[in-house]
Amino acid sequence: MSQTDNILKLLEIPDTNITVQGIYQELRGRGAGRKRVQVITATLSYGLAQCPTCGFNTLHPNGHKRTHIKVKGATDKPIIIDLNKQRWRCANCQSTTMATTPLVARGHAIANNMSAYVMKLLKLGTPVTHVAMVTGISASSVQRIYQHELRLTPAKHLPMHLAFDEFRSVAGRFAFICIDSDSHRLVTMLDNRWNKTIKEFFMNRYSKAEREAVQSVSMDMNAAYQAIIPEVFPKAQIIIDRFHIIQLLGRALDQVRVSALRELKNHSSRQYKVLKADWRLFHKTNPEGQQRTFHQALKEQQTDYELMEIGLKDQPTLRVVYEEYQALHEAIMGHHTKRVTRILRSYRDNKSPLDVAVHTLVKNMSGVLAAVTAEYSNGPIEGINRRIKCLKRSCYGFKNPMNMFLRTYQLFA
C-alpha cells in the first residue's frame, strides 16, 4: 500500500481510490508515432449503492472498463495509466454507472495535471509540436487543450493610460494591439488596424464615461490612429513615443551622411573611412573629447570628437543636420519643452531629408511636446511585439490567425 501511495504522490494523482497493480514499459502507437512508454496498471473502485438515475439502493458490480489515461510523468518517457474503472448496474432501472475520478474529466483520456502542464509550456512560447513531443500527446490534442482553455476576452474596464501599436500577423497582414501603459497588461487585439474596426470596438464595448476617463494614448506617428482619438477618447492626450521621434531624426541624419559618403571619390581617405565605419558616432550625444582610443579603420588613436571633426570636414549640410539632430536629441531626452519648441519653430530648411522630419514633428507638435514631459512611452508595447515575433519565429509562422491570437493572448493574459 505504501508503494502505491508513493507512486500516486510522484505522479501528483490526488485520488486515493486508485490502486496500482504494476509498472512496465512497452512500445505503443503506429508508424512514425510508435514510441516506448511507461505503462501503469491500476484499478479505480469504491463503494456505491444508490443509483444516480432512479435513486434506489439497487446497484450491483458489473465488471470493469479499461481506459488509457495520459498523465504528467517524472521521466522523459510518456506515462499512460491503464485504469480499470469499476462499473455498476441498477437492478431497478437497468442503467449502468461507472466510477469517476478527479484525475481526469469525464470522457477524456488526458489527465487534468497534463492539461495544466501543457498550458505552462505553451506560456513559455514553446511550439505546439515541441510540447507534443515532451508530453507524449498529439499536436492536435495540444491545440485542442489551449483552444478550450483560452478565450479572447478584452479588458472589462478601460485603463486611464493606453498604448497603441500594430504587428504583422498572418500572410503579411497587420493586426492592432492595445495595452495598459501602467500594468502592461493586454487590453485587446484586433485582426486588422483599420480605423473603422478600432473605432467600432471601443465605442460599442465601452461607455462614453469610460472613454472620457482615458487620460493619455501613447503611439507612434501613425496619422490614422491620431484621427480617431479625439472622437473615441475625447479627453485623452496623444503622446508620440520618444523613440520614434529620435528614430525619425536619426534616419534623416543617416540619409545625409550616406549622401556625403557617395560624393567622396577617394575611398581610401580618412574622411570616407570615418563616415562609413563610425556611423554610430553621429548618433552619440556628447562625443568623448579627452580619452583616445585606437581606431581600427584609421590605424591610429583618436578621440570621438576628433573623429567627428574628420567626418564633418568640408560637409556644411551634414554639419548643420548633425548639430540640429544633437540639439533636438538633447532637448527631448532632457525634458526641455521650451527648448524643443524653440528649435522646431526656428528651424530653416536646408534642402535635406531633415526638412521633412522637422515638418513632421511640427505637424505633431502637441504629441511631441507631451512626449518630452510624459512618463509614458511605447516601450512596453514594443517589448510585447518583440515577444510576438519570437513566438512566430519559434513556431515557424502561423497559417490560422485565430491560433496566433490565442497563443499571443496566452503570453500576456
Coordinates of C-alpha atoms in Angstrom, one line a residue:
M1 CA 0.0 0.0 0.0
S2 CA 2.9 2.4 0.8
Q3 CA 4.4 1.7 -2.7
T4 CA 1.1 2.6 -4.3
D5 CA 0.9 5.8 -2.3
N6 CA 4.4 6.8 -3.3
I7 CA 3.6 6.2 -7.0
L8 CA 0.5 8.3 -6.8
K9 CA 2.3 11.1 -5.0
L10 CA 5.1 11.1 -7.5
L11 CA 2.6 11.4 -10.4
E12 CA 0.6 14.0 -8.5
I13 CA -2.6 11.9 -8.5
P14 CA -5.0 13.0 -5.8
D15 CA -7.4 10.1 -5.9
T16 CA -6.9 7.5 -3.1
N17 CA -9.5 5.2 -4.7
I18 CA -6.9 4.2 -7.3
T19 CA -4.9 1.1 -6.6
V20 CA -1.7 0.4 -8.6
Q21 CA -1.0 -3.2 -9.6
G22 CA 2.2 -2.9 -11.7
I23 CA 4.5 -0.9 -13.9
Y24 CA 6.2 -1.9 -17.2
Q25 CA 7.4 -0.5 -20.5
E26 CA 6.3 -1.3 -24.0
L27 CA 6.0 0.2 -27.5
R28 CA 2.7 1.8 -28.3
G29 CA 1.4 3.7 -31.3
R30 CA 1.5 3.2 -35.1
G31 CA 4.0 4.0 -37.8
A32 CA 6.2 7.0 -37.1
G33 CA 4.3 7.7 -33.9
R34 CA 5.3 4.5 -32.3
K35 CA 7.2 5.1 -29.1
R36 CA 8.3 3.5 -25.9
V37 CA 6.0 4.4 -23.0
Q38 CA 5.8 3.7 -19.3
V39 CA 2.6 1.8 -18.5
I40 CA 0.9 1.7 -15.1
T41 CA -1.9 -0.8 -14.5
A42 CA -4.3 0.4 -11.8
T43 CA -7.9 -0.1 -10.7
L44 CA -10.4 2.6 -9.7
S45 CA -13.1 1.3 -7.3
Y46 CA -15.1 2.4 -4.3
G47 CA -18.3 1.6 -2.6
L48 CA -21.6 2.8 -4.3
A49 CA -25.1 1.5 -3.6
Q50 CA -27.5 4.3 -4.6
C51 CA -28.4 4.5 -8.4
P52 CA -27.8 8.1 -9.6
T53 CA -30.6 7.7 -12.1
C54 CA -33.5 6.3 -10.1
G55 CA -32.2 6.9 -6.6
F56 CA -32.8 3.3 -5.3
N57 CA -30.2 1.3 -3.5
T58 CA -30.2 -1.4 -6.1
L59 CA -26.7 -1.1 -7.7
H60 CA -24.5 -4.2 -8.0
P61 CA -21.0 -4.6 -9.5
N62 CA -20.9 -5.1 -13.3
G63 CA -17.3 -5.6 -14.2
H64 CA -14.7 -3.0 -15.2
K65 CA -13.9 -0.8 -18.2
R66 CA -10.3 -0.2 -19.1
T67 CA -9.3 3.3 -20.0
H68 CA -6.0 4.7 -21.1
I69 CA -5.1 8.0 -19.4
K70 CA -2.0 10.0 -20.2
V71 CA -0.6 11.7 -17.2
K72 CA 2.3 14.0 -16.5
G73 CA 5.3 11.9 -15.6
A74 CA 8.6 12.3 -13.7
T75 CA 10.7 10.9 -16.5
D76 CA 11.4 11.7 -20.2
K77 CA 9.1 8.8 -21.3
P78 CA 5.4 9.3 -21.6
I79 CA 3.3 7.7 -18.9
I80 CA 0.0 6.0 -19.5
I81 CA -2.3 4.6 -16.8
D82 CA -4.3 1.6 -17.9
L83 CA -7.1 2.3 -15.4
N84 CA -9.8 -0.3 -14.9
K85 CA -12.8 1.7 -13.8
Q86 CA -15.5 -0.1 -11.7
R87 CA -18.9 -0.4 -13.3
W88 CA -22.3 -0.9 -11.7
R89 CA -25.7 -1.9 -13.0
C90 CA -29.0 -0.9 -11.4
A91 CA -31.4 -3.8 -10.8
N92 CA -34.4 -1.4 -10.8
C93 CA -33.9 0.8 -13.9
Q94 CA -31.2 -1.3 -15.7
S95 CA -28.9 1.7 -16.1
T96 CA -25.2 1.5 -15.8
T97 CA -22.8 3.7 -13.8
M98 CA -19.0 3.9 -14.0
A99 CA -16.6 5.2 -11.3
T100 CA -15.3 8.7 -11.7
T101 CA -12.1 10.3 -10.5
P102 CA -10.7 13.9 -10.2
L103 CA -7.7 12.7 -12.1
V104 CA -9.4 13.2 -15.5
A105 CA -12.6 14.8 -16.8
R106 CA -15.5 12.5 -17.8
G107 CA -15.0 11.2 -21.3
H108 CA -11.4 12.4 -21.5
A109 CA -8.1 10.5 -21.9
I110 CA -5.7 13.3 -20.9
A111 CA -5.3 13.9 -17.2
N112 CA -6.0 17.4 -15.7
N113 CA -2.5 17.8 -14.5
M114 CA -1.3 17.1 -18.0
S115 CA -3.5 19.9 -19.4
A116 CA -2.1 22.3 -16.8
Y117 CA 1.5 21.2 -17.8
V118 CA 0.7 21.8 -21.5
M119 CA -0.6 25.3 -20.8
K120 CA 2.5 26.1 -18.7
L121 CA 4.8 25.0 -21.6
L122 CA 2.8 27.0 -24.1
K123 CA 3.0 30.1 -22.0
L124 CA 6.8 30.0 -22.4
G125 CA 6.3 30.3 -26.2
T126 CA 7.1 26.6 -26.9
P127 CA 5.8 25.4 -30.3
V128 CA 2.9 23.0 -30.3
T129 CA 4.9 20.2 -31.9
H130 CA 7.6 20.5 -29.2
V131 CA 5.0 20.4 -26.4
A132 CA 3.5 17.3 -28.0
M133 CA 7.0 15.7 -28.1
V134 CA 7.7 16.5 -24.4
T135 CA 4.3 15.4 -23.1
G136 CA 3.7 12.4 -25.3
I137 CA 0.4 13.5 -26.7
S138 CA -0.5 14.5 -30.2
A139 CA -0.1 18.0 -31.6
S140 CA -3.8 18.2 -32.3
S141 CA -4.6 17.3 -28.7
V142 CA -2.3 20.2 -27.5
Q143 CA -4.1 22.5 -29.9
R144 CA -7.5 21.4 -28.5
I145 CA -6.3 22.0 -25.0
Y146 CA -5.3 25.6 -25.4
Q147 CA -8.3 26.3 -27.6
H148 CA -10.6 25.0 -24.8
E149 CA -8.7 26.8 -22.0
L150 CA -8.2 30.2 -23.7
R151 CA -10.9 32.8 -24.6
L152 CA -10.1 36.1 -26.3
T153 CA -11.7 38.4 -23.7
P154 CA -10.9 42.1 -23.9
A155 CA -10.4 44.1 -20.7
K156 CA -13.7 44.7 -18.8
H157 CA -12.7 48.3 -17.9
L158 CA -10.6 50.8 -19.8
P159 CA -7.4 51.9 -18.1
M160 CA -6.6 55.6 -17.8
H161 CA -3.5 55.3 -19.9
L162 CA -3.3 53.3 -23.1
A163 CA -0.7 52.4 -25.7
F164 CA -1.5 51.7 -29.4
D165 CA 0.6 49.8 -31.9
E166 CA 0.3 47.2 -34.7
F167 CA 2.2 43.9 -35.5
R168 CA 2.4 41.7 -38.5
S169 CA 0.0 38.7 -38.1
V170 CA -0.6 36.2 -40.8
A171 CA 0.0 36.4 -44.6
G172 CA 1.6 39.9 -44.4
R173 CA -1.5 41.4 -42.7
F174 CA -1.2 43.8 -39.8
A175 CA -3.2 43.4 -36.5
F176 CA -3.9 46.1 -33.9
I177 CA -2.8 45.7 -30.3
C178 CA -3.6 47.9 -27.2
I179 CA -2.2 47.6 -23.7
D180 CA -2.4 49.3 -20.4
S181 CA 0.5 51.7 -20.1
D182 CA 0.7 51.2 -16.3
S183 CA 0.3 47.5 -15.8
H184 CA 1.4 46.5 -19.3
R185 CA -1.5 44.0 -19.5
L186 CA -3.3 43.4 -22.7
V187 CA -6.5 45.4 -23.4
T188 CA -7.4 44.0 -26.8
M189 CA -6.1 42.6 -30.1
L190 CA -8.0 43.1 -33.3
D191 CA -7.3 41.3 -36.6
N192 CA -6.8 44.5 -38.6
R193 CA -5.7 48.1 -37.9
W194 CA -8.5 49.8 -39.8
N195 CA -9.8 52.9 -38.2
K196 CA -13.4 51.7 -38.6
T197 CA -12.6 48.4 -36.8
I198 CA -10.8 50.2 -33.9
K199 CA -13.4 52.9 -33.6
E200 CA -16.4 50.4 -33.5
F201 CA -14.7 48.2 -31.0
F202 CA -14.1 50.9 -28.4
M203 CA -17.3 52.8 -28.9
N204 CA -19.5 49.7 -28.8
R205 CA -17.9 47.9 -25.9
Y206 CA -17.2 50.8 -23.5
S207 CA -19.5 53.6 -22.4
K208 CA -18.8 57.3 -23.1
A209 CA -17.9 57.9 -19.4
E210 CA -15.3 55.1 -19.5
R211 CA -13.8 56.5 -22.8
E212 CA -13.8 60.1 -21.4
A213 CA -11.8 58.8 -18.3
V214 CA -8.9 57.8 -20.6
Q215 CA -6.2 60.4 -20.0
S216 CA -3.5 59.5 -22.5
V217 CA -2.8 57.3 -25.5
S218 CA 0.8 56.6 -26.4
M219 CA 1.6 55.7 -30.1
D220 CA 4.0 56.3 -32.9
M221 CA 3.3 58.9 -35.6
N222 CA 0.6 56.9 -37.3
A223 CA -1.8 59.6 -38.6
A224 CA -4.6 57.1 -38.9
Y225 CA -4.7 56.5 -35.1
Q226 CA -4.5 60.2 -34.3
A227 CA -7.5 60.9 -36.5
I228 CA -9.9 58.8 -34.3
I229 CA -8.5 59.6 -30.9
P230 CA -10.5 62.9 -30.4
E231 CA -13.8 61.1 -31.2
V232 CA -13.2 57.9 -29.3
F233 CA -11.3 59.3 -26.3
P234 CA -12.3 63.0 -26.2
K235 CA -10.2 63.9 -23.2
A236 CA -7.1 61.8 -23.9
Q237 CA -3.7 63.4 -24.6
I238 CA -1.8 62.0 -27.5
I239 CA 1.8 61.1 -26.6
I240 CA 4.1 60.5 -29.5
D241 CA 6.7 57.9 -28.5
R242 CA 10.1 59.4 -27.9
F243 CA 11.9 56.5 -29.5
H244 CA 10.1 57.1 -32.8
I245 CA 10.9 60.8 -32.7
I246 CA 14.6 60.2 -32.3
Q247 CA 14.4 57.4 -34.9
L248 CA 12.8 59.8 -37.4
L249 CA 15.6 62.4 -36.8
G250 CA 18.3 59.7 -36.9
R251 CA 17.1 58.3 -40.3
A252 CA 17.3 61.8 -41.7
L253 CA 20.8 62.2 -40.4
D254 CA 21.9 58.9 -41.9
Q255 CA 20.5 59.8 -45.3
V256 CA 22.6 63.0 -45.3
R257 CA 25.7 61.1 -44.1
V258 CA 25.2 58.5 -46.9
S259 CA 24.8 61.2 -49.5
A260 CA 28.0 62.8 -48.3
L261 CA 29.7 59.4 -48.4
R262 CA 28.8 58.8 -52.0
E263 CA 30.1 62.2 -53.1
L264 CA 33.6 61.3 -51.9
K265 CA 35.6 59.8 -54.7
N266 CA 38.6 58.7 -52.7
H267 CA 37.5 55.6 -50.8
S268 CA 40.9 55.4 -49.0
S269 CA 40.6 58.9 -47.4
R270 CA 40.4 59.3 -43.7
Q271 CA 37.0 61.1 -44.0
Y272 CA 35.5 58.3 -46.1
K273 CA 36.6 55.7 -43.5
V274 CA 35.1 57.7 -40.6
L275 CA 31.8 58.3 -42.4
K276 CA 31.5 54.7 -43.3
A277 CA 32.9 52.8 -40.3
D278 CA 31.9 55.2 -37.5
W279 CA 28.3 56.0 -38.3
R280 CA 27.3 55.3 -34.7
L281 CA 29.3 58.2 -33.5
F282 CA 27.0 60.6 -35.3
H283 CA 24.1 59.3 -33.1
K284 CA 26.1 59.6 -29.9
T285 CA 25.4 62.5 -27.7
N286 CA 28.3 64.4 -26.2
P287 CA 31.2 62.6 -28.0
E288 CA 34.3 61.9 -25.9
G289 CA 36.9 64.6 -26.3
Q290 CA 39.5 63.6 -23.8
Q291 CA 40.2 59.8 -23.9
R292 CA 41.8 58.5 -27.1
T293 CA 41.1 55.0 -28.3
F294 CA 42.5 53.0 -31.2
H295 CA 40.6 53.4 -34.4
Q296 CA 40.7 50.2 -36.5
A297 CA 40.0 51.8 -39.9
L298 CA 42.4 54.7 -39.5
K299 CA 45.0 52.6 -37.7
E300 CA 45.6 55.4 -35.2
Q301 CA 44.3 56.7 -31.8
Q302 CA 41.7 59.4 -31.9
T303 CA 39.0 60.8 -29.6
D304 CA 35.4 60.6 -30.6
Y305 CA 35.3 64.4 -31.0
E306 CA 38.4 64.3 -33.4
L307 CA 36.7 61.6 -35.4
M308 CA 33.6 63.7 -35.8
E309 CA 35.6 66.6 -37.0
I310 CA 37.3 64.5 -39.6
G311 CA 33.9 63.3 -40.8
L312 CA 32.3 66.7 -40.9
K313 CA 35.2 68.5 -42.6
D314 CA 34.0 70.3 -45.8
Q315 CA 30.5 69.0 -45.3
P316 CA 28.4 72.0 -44.4
T317 CA 25.0 70.3 -44.9
L318 CA 26.0 67.3 -42.9
R319 CA 27.3 69.6 -40.1
V320 CA 24.1 71.6 -39.9
V321 CA 22.0 68.5 -39.8
Y322 CA 24.2 66.9 -37.2
E323 CA 24.1 70.0 -35.0
E324 CA 20.3 70.2 -35.3
Y325 CA 20.0 66.4 -34.5
Q326 CA 22.2 66.8 -31.4
A327 CA 20.3 69.8 -30.2
L328 CA 16.9 68.2 -30.6
H329 CA 18.1 64.9 -29.1
E330 CA 19.5 66.6 -26.0
A331 CA 16.4 68.8 -25.6
I332 CA 13.9 65.8 -26.0
M333 CA 15.8 63.4 -23.7
G334 CA 16.5 66.3 -21.2
H335 CA 12.7 67.0 -21.0
H336 CA 13.2 70.7 -22.1
T337 CA 9.8 71.6 -23.6
K338 CA 10.6 75.2 -24.3
R339 CA 13.9 74.4 -26.0
V340 CA 12.2 71.8 -28.2
T341 CA 9.6 74.3 -29.2
R342 CA 12.2 77.0 -30.0
I343 CA 14.3 74.6 -32.1
L344 CA 11.4 73.4 -34.1
R345 CA 9.9 76.9 -34.7
S346 CA 13.2 78.5 -35.6
Y347 CA 14.3 75.7 -38.0
R348 CA 15.3 76.8 -41.5
D349 CA 15.0 74.4 -44.4
N350 CA 18.3 73.4 -46.0
K351 CA 17.0 71.1 -48.7
S352 CA 17.9 67.9 -46.8
P353 CA 15.9 65.0 -45.5
L354 CA 15.8 66.7 -42.1
D355 CA 13.4 69.2 -43.5
V356 CA 10.7 66.5 -43.9
A357 CA 11.4 65.1 -40.4
V358 CA 11.2 68.5 -38.7
H359 CA 8.0 69.4 -40.6
T360 CA 6.5 66.1 -39.4
L361 CA 7.4 66.9 -35.8
V362 CA 5.9 70.4 -36.2
K363 CA 2.7 68.9 -37.6
N364 CA 2.5 66.6 -34.5
M365 CA 3.7 69.4 -32.1
S366 CA 1.3 68.7 -29.3
G367 CA 2.1 65.0 -29.2
V368 CA 5.8 65.7 -29.4
L369 CA 5.7 68.2 -26.5
A370 CA 3.7 65.7 -24.5
A371 CA 6.3 63.0 -25.1
V372 CA 9.0 65.4 -23.7
T373 CA 7.4 65.6 -20.3
A374 CA 5.3 62.4 -20.1
E375 CA 6.4 59.4 -18.2
Y376 CA 4.6 57.0 -20.6
S377 CA 6.0 55.7 -23.9
N378 CA 5.5 52.8 -26.3
G379 CA 8.4 50.9 -24.9
P380 CA 6.3 48.2 -23.1
I381 CA 4.2 47.6 -26.2
E382 CA 7.3 47.4 -28.4
G383 CA 8.6 44.7 -26.0
I384 CA 5.4 42.8 -26.4
N385 CA 5.7 43.0 -30.2
R386 CA 9.2 41.6 -29.8
R387 CA 7.8 38.6 -27.9
I388 CA 5.2 38.1 -30.6
K389 CA 7.9 38.0 -33.3
C390 CA 9.9 35.5 -31.2
L391 CA 6.7 33.3 -30.9
K392 CA 6.2 33.4 -34.6
R393 CA 9.8 32.5 -35.3
S394 CA 9.9 29.6 -32.8
C395 CA 6.6 28.2 -34.3
Y396 CA 7.8 28.8 -37.9
G397 CA 4.9 31.1 -38.5
F398 CA 1.1 30.6 -38.3
K399 CA -1.5 29.9 -41.0
N400 CA -4.6 30.4 -38.9
P401 CA -4.8 34.0 -37.4
M402 CA -7.1 32.7 -34.6
N403 CA -4.4 30.3 -33.5
M404 CA -1.8 33.1 -33.5
F405 CA -4.1 35.4 -31.5
L406 CA -4.8 32.6 -28.9
R407 CA -1.1 31.9 -28.5
T408 CA -0.3 35.6 -28.3
Y409 CA -3.1 36.2 -25.8
Q410 CA -1.7 33.4 -23.6
L411 CA 1.7 35.2 -23.3
F412 CA 0.1 38.2 -21.7
A413 CA -3.1 37.0 -20.2

